[in-house]
Coordinates of C-alpha atoms and ligand atoms in Angstrom, one line a residue:
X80 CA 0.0 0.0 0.0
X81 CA 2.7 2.3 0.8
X82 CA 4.4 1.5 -2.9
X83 CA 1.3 3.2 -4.3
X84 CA 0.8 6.0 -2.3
X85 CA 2.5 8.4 -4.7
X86 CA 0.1 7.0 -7.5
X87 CA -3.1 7.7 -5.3
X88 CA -1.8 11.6 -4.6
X89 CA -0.8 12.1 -8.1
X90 CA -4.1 10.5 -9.7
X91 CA -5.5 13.0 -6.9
X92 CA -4.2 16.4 -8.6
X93 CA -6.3 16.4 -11.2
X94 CA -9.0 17.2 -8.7
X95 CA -7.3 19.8 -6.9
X96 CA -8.9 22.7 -6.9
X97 CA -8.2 25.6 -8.7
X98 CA -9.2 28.3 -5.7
X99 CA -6.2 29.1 -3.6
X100 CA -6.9 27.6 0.0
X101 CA -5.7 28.6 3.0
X102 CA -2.9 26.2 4.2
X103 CA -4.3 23.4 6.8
X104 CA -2.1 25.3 9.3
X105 CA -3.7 29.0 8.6
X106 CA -5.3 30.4 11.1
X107 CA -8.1 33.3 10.0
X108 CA -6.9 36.3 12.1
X109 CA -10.9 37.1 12.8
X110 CA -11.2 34.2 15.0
X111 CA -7.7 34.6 16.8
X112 CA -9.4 38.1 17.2
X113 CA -12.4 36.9 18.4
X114 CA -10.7 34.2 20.8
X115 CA -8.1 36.7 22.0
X116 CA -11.0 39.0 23.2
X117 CA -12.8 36.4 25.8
X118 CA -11.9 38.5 29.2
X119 CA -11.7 36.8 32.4
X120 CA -12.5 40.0 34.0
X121 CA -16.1 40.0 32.5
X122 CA -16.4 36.1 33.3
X123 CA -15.3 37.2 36.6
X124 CA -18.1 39.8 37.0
X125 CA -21.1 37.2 35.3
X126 CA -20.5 34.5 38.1
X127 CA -19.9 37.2 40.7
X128 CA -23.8 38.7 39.8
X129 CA -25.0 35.0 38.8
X130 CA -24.0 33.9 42.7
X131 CA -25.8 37.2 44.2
X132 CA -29.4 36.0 43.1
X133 CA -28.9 33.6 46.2
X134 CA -30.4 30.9 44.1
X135 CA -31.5 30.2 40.3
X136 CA -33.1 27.3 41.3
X137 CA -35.8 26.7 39.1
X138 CA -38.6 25.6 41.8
X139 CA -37.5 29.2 43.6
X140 CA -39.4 32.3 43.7
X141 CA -39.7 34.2 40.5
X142 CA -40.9 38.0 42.2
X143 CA -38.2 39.1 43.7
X144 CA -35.8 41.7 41.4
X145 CA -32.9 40.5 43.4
X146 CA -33.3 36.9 44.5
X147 CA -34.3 33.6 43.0
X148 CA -35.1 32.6 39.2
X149 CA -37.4 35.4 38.4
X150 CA -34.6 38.5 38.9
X151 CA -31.9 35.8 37.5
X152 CA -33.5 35.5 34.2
X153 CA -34.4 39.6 34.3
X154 CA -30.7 40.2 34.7
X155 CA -29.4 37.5 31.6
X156 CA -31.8 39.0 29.3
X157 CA -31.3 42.7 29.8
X158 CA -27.3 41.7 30.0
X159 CA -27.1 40.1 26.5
X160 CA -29.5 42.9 25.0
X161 CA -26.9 45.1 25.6
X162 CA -23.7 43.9 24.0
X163 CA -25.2 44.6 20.4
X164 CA -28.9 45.7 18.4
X165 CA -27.7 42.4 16.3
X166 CA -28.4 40.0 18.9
X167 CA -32.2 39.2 19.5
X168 CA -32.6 38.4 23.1
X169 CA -35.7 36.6 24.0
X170 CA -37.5 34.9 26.6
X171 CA -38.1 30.9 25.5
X172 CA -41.1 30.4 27.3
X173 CA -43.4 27.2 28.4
X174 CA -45.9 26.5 30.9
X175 CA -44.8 23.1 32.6
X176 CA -47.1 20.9 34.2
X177 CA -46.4 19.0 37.3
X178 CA -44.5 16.2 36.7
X179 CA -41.2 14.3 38.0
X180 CA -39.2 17.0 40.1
X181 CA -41.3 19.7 38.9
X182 CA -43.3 19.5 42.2
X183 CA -46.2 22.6 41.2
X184 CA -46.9 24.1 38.0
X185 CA -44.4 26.5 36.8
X186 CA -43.4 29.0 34.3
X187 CA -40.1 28.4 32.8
X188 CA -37.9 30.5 30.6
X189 CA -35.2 29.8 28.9
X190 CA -32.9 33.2 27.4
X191 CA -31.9 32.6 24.4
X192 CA -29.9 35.4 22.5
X193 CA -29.7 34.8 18.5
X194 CA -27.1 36.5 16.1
X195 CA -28.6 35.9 12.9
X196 CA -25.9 34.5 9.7
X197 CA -26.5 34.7 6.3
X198 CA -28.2 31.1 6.5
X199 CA -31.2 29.8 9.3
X200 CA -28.7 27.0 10.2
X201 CA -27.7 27.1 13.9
X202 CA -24.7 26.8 15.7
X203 CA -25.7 26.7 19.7
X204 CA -23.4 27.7 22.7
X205 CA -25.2 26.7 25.5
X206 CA -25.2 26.2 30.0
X207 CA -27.9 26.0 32.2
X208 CA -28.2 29.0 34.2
X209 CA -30.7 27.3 37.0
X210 CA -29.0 26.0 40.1
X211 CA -29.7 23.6 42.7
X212 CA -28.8 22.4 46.3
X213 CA -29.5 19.6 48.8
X214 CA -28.6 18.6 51.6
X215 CA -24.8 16.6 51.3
X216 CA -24.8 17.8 47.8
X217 CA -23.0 15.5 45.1
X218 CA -20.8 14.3 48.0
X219 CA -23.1 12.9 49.7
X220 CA -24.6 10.8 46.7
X221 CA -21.2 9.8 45.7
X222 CA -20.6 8.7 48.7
X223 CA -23.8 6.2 48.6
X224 CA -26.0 8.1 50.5
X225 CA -29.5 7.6 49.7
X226 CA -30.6 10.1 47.2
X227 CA -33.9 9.7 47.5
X228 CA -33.9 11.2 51.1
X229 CA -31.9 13.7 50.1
X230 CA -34.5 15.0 47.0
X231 CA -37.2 14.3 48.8
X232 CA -40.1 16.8 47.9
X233 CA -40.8 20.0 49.9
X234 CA -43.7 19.1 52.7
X235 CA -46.1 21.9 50.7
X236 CA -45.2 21.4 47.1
X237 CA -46.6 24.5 46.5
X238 CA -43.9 26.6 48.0
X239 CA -41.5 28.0 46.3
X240 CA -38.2 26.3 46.8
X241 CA -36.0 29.3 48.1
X242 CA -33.0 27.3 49.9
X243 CA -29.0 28.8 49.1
X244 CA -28.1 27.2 45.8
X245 CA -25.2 29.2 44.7
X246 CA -24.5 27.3 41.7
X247 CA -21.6 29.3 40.5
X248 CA -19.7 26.5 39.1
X249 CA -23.1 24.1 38.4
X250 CA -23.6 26.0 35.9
X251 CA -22.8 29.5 36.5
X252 CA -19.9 28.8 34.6
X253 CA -21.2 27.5 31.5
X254 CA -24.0 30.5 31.9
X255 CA -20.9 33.0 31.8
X256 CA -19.0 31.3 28.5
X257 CA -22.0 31.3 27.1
X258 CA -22.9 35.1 27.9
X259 CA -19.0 36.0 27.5
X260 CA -19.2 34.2 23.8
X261 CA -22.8 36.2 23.1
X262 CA -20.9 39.3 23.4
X263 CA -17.9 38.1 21.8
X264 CA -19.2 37.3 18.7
X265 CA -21.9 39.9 18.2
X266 CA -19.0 42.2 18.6
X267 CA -16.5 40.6 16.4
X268 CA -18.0 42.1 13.1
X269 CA -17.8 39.1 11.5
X270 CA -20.7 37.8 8.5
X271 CA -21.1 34.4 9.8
X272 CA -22.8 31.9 7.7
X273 CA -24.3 29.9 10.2
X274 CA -26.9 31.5 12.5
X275 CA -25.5 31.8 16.0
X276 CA -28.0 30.6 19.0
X277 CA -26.3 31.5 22.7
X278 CA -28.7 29.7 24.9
X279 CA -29.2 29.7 29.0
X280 CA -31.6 26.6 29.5
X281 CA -33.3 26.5 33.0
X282 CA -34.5 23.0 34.7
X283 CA -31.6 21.1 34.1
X284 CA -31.5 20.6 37.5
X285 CA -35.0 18.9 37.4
X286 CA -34.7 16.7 34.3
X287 CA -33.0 18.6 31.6
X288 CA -36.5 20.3 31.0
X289 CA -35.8 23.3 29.5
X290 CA -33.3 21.7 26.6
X291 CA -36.1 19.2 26.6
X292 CA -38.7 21.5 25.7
X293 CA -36.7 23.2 23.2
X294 CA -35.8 20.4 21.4
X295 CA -39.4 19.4 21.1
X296 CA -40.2 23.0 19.5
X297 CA -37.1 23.0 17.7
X298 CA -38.3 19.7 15.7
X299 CA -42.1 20.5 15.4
X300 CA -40.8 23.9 14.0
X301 CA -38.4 22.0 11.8
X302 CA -35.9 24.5 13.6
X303 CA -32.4 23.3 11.3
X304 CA -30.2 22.8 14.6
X305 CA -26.8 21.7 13.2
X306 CA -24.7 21.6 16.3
X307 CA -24.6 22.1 19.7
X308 CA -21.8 23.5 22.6
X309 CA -23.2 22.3 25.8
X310 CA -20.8 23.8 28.8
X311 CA -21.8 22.1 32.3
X312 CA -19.4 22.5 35.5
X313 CA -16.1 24.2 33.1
X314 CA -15.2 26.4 36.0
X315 CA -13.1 24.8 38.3
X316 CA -9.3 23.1 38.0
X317 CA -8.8 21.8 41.8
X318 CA -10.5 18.5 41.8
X319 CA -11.8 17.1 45.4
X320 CA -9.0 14.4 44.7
X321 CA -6.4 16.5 45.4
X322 CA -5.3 16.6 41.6
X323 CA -5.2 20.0 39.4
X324 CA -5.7 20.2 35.9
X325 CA -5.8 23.7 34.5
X326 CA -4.8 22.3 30.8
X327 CA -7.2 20.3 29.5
X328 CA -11.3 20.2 29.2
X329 CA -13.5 16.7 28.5
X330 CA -16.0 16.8 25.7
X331 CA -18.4 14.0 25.7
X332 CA -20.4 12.6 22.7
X333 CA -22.7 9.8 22.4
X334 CA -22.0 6.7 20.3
X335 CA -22.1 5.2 17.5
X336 CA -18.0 5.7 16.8
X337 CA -19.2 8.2 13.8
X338 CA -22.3 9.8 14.5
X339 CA -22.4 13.1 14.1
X340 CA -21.7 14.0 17.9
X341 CA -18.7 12.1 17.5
X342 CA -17.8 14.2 14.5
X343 CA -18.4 17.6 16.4
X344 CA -15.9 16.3 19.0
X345 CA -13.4 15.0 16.7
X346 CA -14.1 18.8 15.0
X347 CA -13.8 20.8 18.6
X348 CA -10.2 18.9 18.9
X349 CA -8.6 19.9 15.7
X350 CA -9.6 23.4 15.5
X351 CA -10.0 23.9 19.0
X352 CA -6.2 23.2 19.8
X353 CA -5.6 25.0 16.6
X354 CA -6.7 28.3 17.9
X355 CA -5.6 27.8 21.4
X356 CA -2.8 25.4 21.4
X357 CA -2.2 26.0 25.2
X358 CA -5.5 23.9 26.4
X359 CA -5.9 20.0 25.3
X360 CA -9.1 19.2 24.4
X361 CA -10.0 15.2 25.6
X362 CA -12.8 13.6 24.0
X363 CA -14.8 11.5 25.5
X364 CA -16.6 8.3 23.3
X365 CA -19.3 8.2 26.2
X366 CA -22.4 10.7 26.2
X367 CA -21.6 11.6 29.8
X368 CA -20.0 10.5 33.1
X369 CA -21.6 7.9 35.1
X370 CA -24.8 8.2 36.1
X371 CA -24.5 12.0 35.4
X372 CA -26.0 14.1 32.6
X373 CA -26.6 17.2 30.9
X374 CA -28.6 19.1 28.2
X375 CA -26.6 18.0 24.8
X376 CA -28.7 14.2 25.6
X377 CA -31.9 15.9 25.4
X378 CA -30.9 17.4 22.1
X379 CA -29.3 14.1 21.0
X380 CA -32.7 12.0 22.5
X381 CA -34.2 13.7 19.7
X382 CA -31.7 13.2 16.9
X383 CA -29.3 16.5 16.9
X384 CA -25.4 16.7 17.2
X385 CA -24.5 17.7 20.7
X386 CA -21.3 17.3 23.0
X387 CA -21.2 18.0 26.3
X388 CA -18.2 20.2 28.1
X389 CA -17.2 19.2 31.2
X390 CA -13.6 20.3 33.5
X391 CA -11.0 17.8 33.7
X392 CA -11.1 17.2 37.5
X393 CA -14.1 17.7 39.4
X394 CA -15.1 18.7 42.9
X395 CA -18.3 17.0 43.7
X396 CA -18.2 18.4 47.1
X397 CA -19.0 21.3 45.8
X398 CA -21.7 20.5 43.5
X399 CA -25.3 20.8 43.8
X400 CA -24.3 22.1 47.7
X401 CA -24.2 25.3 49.1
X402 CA -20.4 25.1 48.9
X403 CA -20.2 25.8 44.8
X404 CA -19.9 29.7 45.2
X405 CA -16.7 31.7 43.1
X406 CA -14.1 30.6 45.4
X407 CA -14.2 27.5 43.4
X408 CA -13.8 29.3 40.2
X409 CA -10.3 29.4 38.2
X410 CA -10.9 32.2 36.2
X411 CA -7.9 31.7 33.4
X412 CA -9.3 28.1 33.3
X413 CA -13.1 29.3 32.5
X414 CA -11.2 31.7 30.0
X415 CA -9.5 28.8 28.0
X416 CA -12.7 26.8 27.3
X417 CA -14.5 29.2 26.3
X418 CA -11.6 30.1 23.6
X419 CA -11.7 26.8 22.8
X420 CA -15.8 27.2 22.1
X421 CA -15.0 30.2 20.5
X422 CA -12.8 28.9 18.1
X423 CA -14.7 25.8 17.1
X424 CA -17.5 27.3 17.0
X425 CA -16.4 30.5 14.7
X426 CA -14.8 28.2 12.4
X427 CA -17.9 25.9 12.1
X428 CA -20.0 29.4 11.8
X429 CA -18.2 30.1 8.8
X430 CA -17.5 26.9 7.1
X431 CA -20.0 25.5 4.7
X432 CA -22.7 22.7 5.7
X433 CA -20.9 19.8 6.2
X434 CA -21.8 17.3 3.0
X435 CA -24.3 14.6 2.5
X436 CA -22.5 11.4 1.9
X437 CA -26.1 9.4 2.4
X438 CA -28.6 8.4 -0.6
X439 CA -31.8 9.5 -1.2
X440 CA -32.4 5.6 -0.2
X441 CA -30.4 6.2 3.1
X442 CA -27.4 4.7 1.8
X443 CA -23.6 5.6 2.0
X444 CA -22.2 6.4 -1.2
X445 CA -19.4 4.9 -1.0
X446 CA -18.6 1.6 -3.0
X447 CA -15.7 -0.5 -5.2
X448 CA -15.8 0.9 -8.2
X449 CA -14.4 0.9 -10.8
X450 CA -11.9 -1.9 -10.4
X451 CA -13.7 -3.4 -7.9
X452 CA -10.9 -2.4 -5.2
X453 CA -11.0 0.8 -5.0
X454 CA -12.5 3.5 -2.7
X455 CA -15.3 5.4 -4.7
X456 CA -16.7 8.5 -2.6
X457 CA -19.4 10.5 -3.8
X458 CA -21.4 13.3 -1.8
X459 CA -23.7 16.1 -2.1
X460 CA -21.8 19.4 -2.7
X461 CA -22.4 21.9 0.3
X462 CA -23.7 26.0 -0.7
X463 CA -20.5 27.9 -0.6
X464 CA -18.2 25.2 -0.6
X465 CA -15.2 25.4 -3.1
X466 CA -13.7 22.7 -2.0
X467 CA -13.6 19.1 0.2
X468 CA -11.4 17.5 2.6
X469 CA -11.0 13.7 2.3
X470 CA -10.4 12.0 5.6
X471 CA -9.7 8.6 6.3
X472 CA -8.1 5.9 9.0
X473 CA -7.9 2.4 9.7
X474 CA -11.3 1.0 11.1
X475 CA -10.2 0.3 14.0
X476 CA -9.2 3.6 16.0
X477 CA -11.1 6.8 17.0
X478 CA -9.4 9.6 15.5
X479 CA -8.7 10.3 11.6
X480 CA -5.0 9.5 10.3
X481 CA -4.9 10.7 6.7
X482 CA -6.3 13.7 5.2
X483 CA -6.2 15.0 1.5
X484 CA -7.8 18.4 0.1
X485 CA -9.2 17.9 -3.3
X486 CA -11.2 20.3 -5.4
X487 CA -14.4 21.4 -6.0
X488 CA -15.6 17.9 -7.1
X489 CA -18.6 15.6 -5.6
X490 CA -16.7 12.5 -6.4
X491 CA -13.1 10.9 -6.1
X492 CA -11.9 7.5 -6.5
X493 CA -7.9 6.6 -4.2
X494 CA -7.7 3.4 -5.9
X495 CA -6.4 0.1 -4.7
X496 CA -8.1 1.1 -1.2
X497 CA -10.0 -1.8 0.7
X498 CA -13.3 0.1 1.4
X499 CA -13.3 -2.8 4.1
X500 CA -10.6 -1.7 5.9
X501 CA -10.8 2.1 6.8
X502 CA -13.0 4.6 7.5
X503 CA -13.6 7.5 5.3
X504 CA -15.2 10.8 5.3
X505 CA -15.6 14.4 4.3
X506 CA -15.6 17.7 4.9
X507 CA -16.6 21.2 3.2
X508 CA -14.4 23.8 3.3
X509 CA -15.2 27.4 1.8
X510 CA -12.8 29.9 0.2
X511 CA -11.0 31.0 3.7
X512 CA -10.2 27.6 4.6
X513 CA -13.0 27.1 7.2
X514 CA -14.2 23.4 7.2
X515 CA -17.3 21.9 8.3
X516 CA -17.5 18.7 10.3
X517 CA -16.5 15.1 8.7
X518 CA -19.5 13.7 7.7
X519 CA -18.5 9.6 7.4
X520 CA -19.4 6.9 5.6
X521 CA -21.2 4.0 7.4
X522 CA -23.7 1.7 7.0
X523 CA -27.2 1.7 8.2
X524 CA -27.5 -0.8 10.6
X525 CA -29.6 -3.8 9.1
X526 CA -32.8 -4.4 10.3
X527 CA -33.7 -8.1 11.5
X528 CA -36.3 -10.3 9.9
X529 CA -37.0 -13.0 11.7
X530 CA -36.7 -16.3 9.7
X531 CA -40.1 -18.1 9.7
X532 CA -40.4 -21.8 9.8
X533 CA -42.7 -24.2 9.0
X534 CA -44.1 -25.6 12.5
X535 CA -43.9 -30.2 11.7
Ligands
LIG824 ZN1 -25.2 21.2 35.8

């Protein structure tokens, strides 16, 4: 295989593109802009005014202008109006019925703050900005207590549950990245392509509810959601072990090896440490830590790409106690992943959609021909692509090990390649060099007939 290598780039050329690309190693000096200008001292202030509400705990009150849920929610909305007239700050509102851990009836609002691109496809950046706390916290459920004396419901369920939950680092620090990166990008001056979405879900803390409910919407509205940057707990770099990591950040996808989550994590990684080479971004081929979870599954439950951010070492002391206030928080640790959010998501903002590679039938389009035994990739070109990046690696493995640009063509054959034995994708890339995510080849799985017999 090696011998023909040269042969495979050379019967390559003829594809290559005419357009000039940006070299695999260029960095667009808009997003190293963009990423330079994510300030600690405003994440600072966002988890300093996020802990002052007391709680955001979505069972709290909601009249106060300075406590609880209600004055939380005031304060997001009003903050992301402000950072441009580009950004359209709303409310996501649903009346939800009792049910589970939602103990009365309840208004709940999500803020959601859209930057509008030249297409309806969205790009989310998203945290929960609702908080919660127990008695024991995390600790105490990690530590075998039983959990459900610990969440047991309020004697008068109509009360409003108004206990200290400071939540600063669960999820006041995905609520600041995501705020930080509102302001960041509706600032930047950038056109992006993809429309932006920076989301604060509440009633995570009860069941994911608020992602829940707009995920429902987003499907019965047909709402073309083409990623999504959960942040949960990305605060803190002591964990309760003893051990710090300030260097690194865990994002978390949900199986199959190349569904689309996966892809967006594989995606996060390359251009992530691109942009921010300091900070090593660890992917995790799990949708989320044991027994744990977060709001990219309820977008996944209903068929969208999601990952899930999570710090390196946690402190689960501190979480879901009265004990998660800013002390906990390091601040140049927040700052790095939300440059690494800032750079993904930029450069997925501005690349083209990634390609179809499946049939109208729901097929890959991959196959032997023409020889028989060689690798024949087709796809559906992508609107403003002028080019596509070939990846590939041995089917056994996570990560891709070859790459090749070739031009603006819907089809190439690198023959004498065992379709068998690797696994192949594609990406769109647009005139600057921004690339979408790798959409791969695989197969459907089969669905089982059972074999009848004939009863003697
Ligand atoms: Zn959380």
């Amino acid at each position: 295989m090696r011998r023909m290598l040269p042969f495979c780039v050379a019967a390559l050329l003829q594809f290559t593109a005419v357009p000039l690309f940006a070299q695999p190693a260029d960095l667009d000096p808009r997003i190293v802009k963009l990423v330079s200008s994510v300030s600690e001292e405003r994440l600072g202030a966002i988890l300093k005014k996020l802990e002052s509400f007391e709680t955001r705990s979505t069972m709290s009150s909601t009249d106060s202008t300075t406590r609880g849920i209600g004055a939380a929610r005031e304060w997001i909305r009003q903050e992301m109006a402000s950072y441009s007239p580009k950004l359209q700050v709303t409310f996501d509102t649903y009346q939800v019925a009792v049910q589970g851990r939602i103990t009365r009836p309840i208004e709940l609002r999500n803020v959601m703050a859209i930057l509008p691109g030249r297409s309806p496809r969205r790009i989310y950046v998203s945290g929960h900005y609702d908080s919660l706390a127990r008695p024991g916290g995390q600790g105490a459920s990690n530590s075998g207590a039983d959990t459900e004396t610990l969440t047991a419901r309020p004697a008068d369920p109509n009360a409003p549950l108004d206990n200290f939950a400071p939540g600063v680092n669960d999820d006041g620090s995905g609520t600041a990245l995501t705020i930080e990166l509102a302001r960041v990008f509706s600032q930047s001056g950038i056109d992006f392509d993809a429309t932006l979405v920076f989301m604060c879900h509440a009633g995570e803390e009860q069941g994911l509810v608020g992602a829940r409910l707009h995920a429902q919407r987003a499907v019965a509205e047909k709402i073309p959601i083409e990623a999504v940057f959960n942040n949960d707990i990305v605060g803190g770099d002591h964990g309760g072990s003893g051990i710090i990591d300030g260097a690194t950040i865990r994002v978390y996808s949900e199986g199959p090896e190349d569904s689309t989550s996966r892809a967006l994590a594989r995606f996060i990684e390359r251009w992530g440490e691109r942009y921010v080479p300091s900070h090593t971004v660890r992917p995790m081929a799990r949708p989320d830590r044991f027994g744990r979870g977060g709001d990219h599954s309820a977008y996944n439950q209903l068929g969208f790409t999601a990952v899930g951010f999570r710090e390196s070492r946690e402190n689960f002391t501190k979480q879901h106690d009265v004990r998660d206030t800013y002390d906990g928080i390091s601040l140049p640790y927040l700052a790095q992943n939300a440059r690494v959010n800032a750079a993904s998501a930029a450069t997925l903002a501005l690349a083209p959609p990634p390609p179809s590679v499946v049939s109208v039938r729901g097929q890959a389009m991959i196959t032997r021909a023409p020889t028989g035994y060689d690798a024949n990739l087709k796809w559906t070109s992508s609107p403003g692509a002028v080019g596509y990046r070939i990846f590939w690696r041995e089917a056994w493995g996570p990560d891709w090990q070859h790459d090749l640009l070739v031009g603006n063509v819907t089809n190439v054959v690198l023959p004498n390649m065992q379709i068998d034995d690797f696994v192949f994708g594609v990406a769109a890339i647009d005139a600057g060099g921004h690339e979408s995510f790798v959409s791969a080849y695989v197969s459907p799985p089969r669905a089982n007939t059972p074999i009848k017999t004939v009863s003697q």
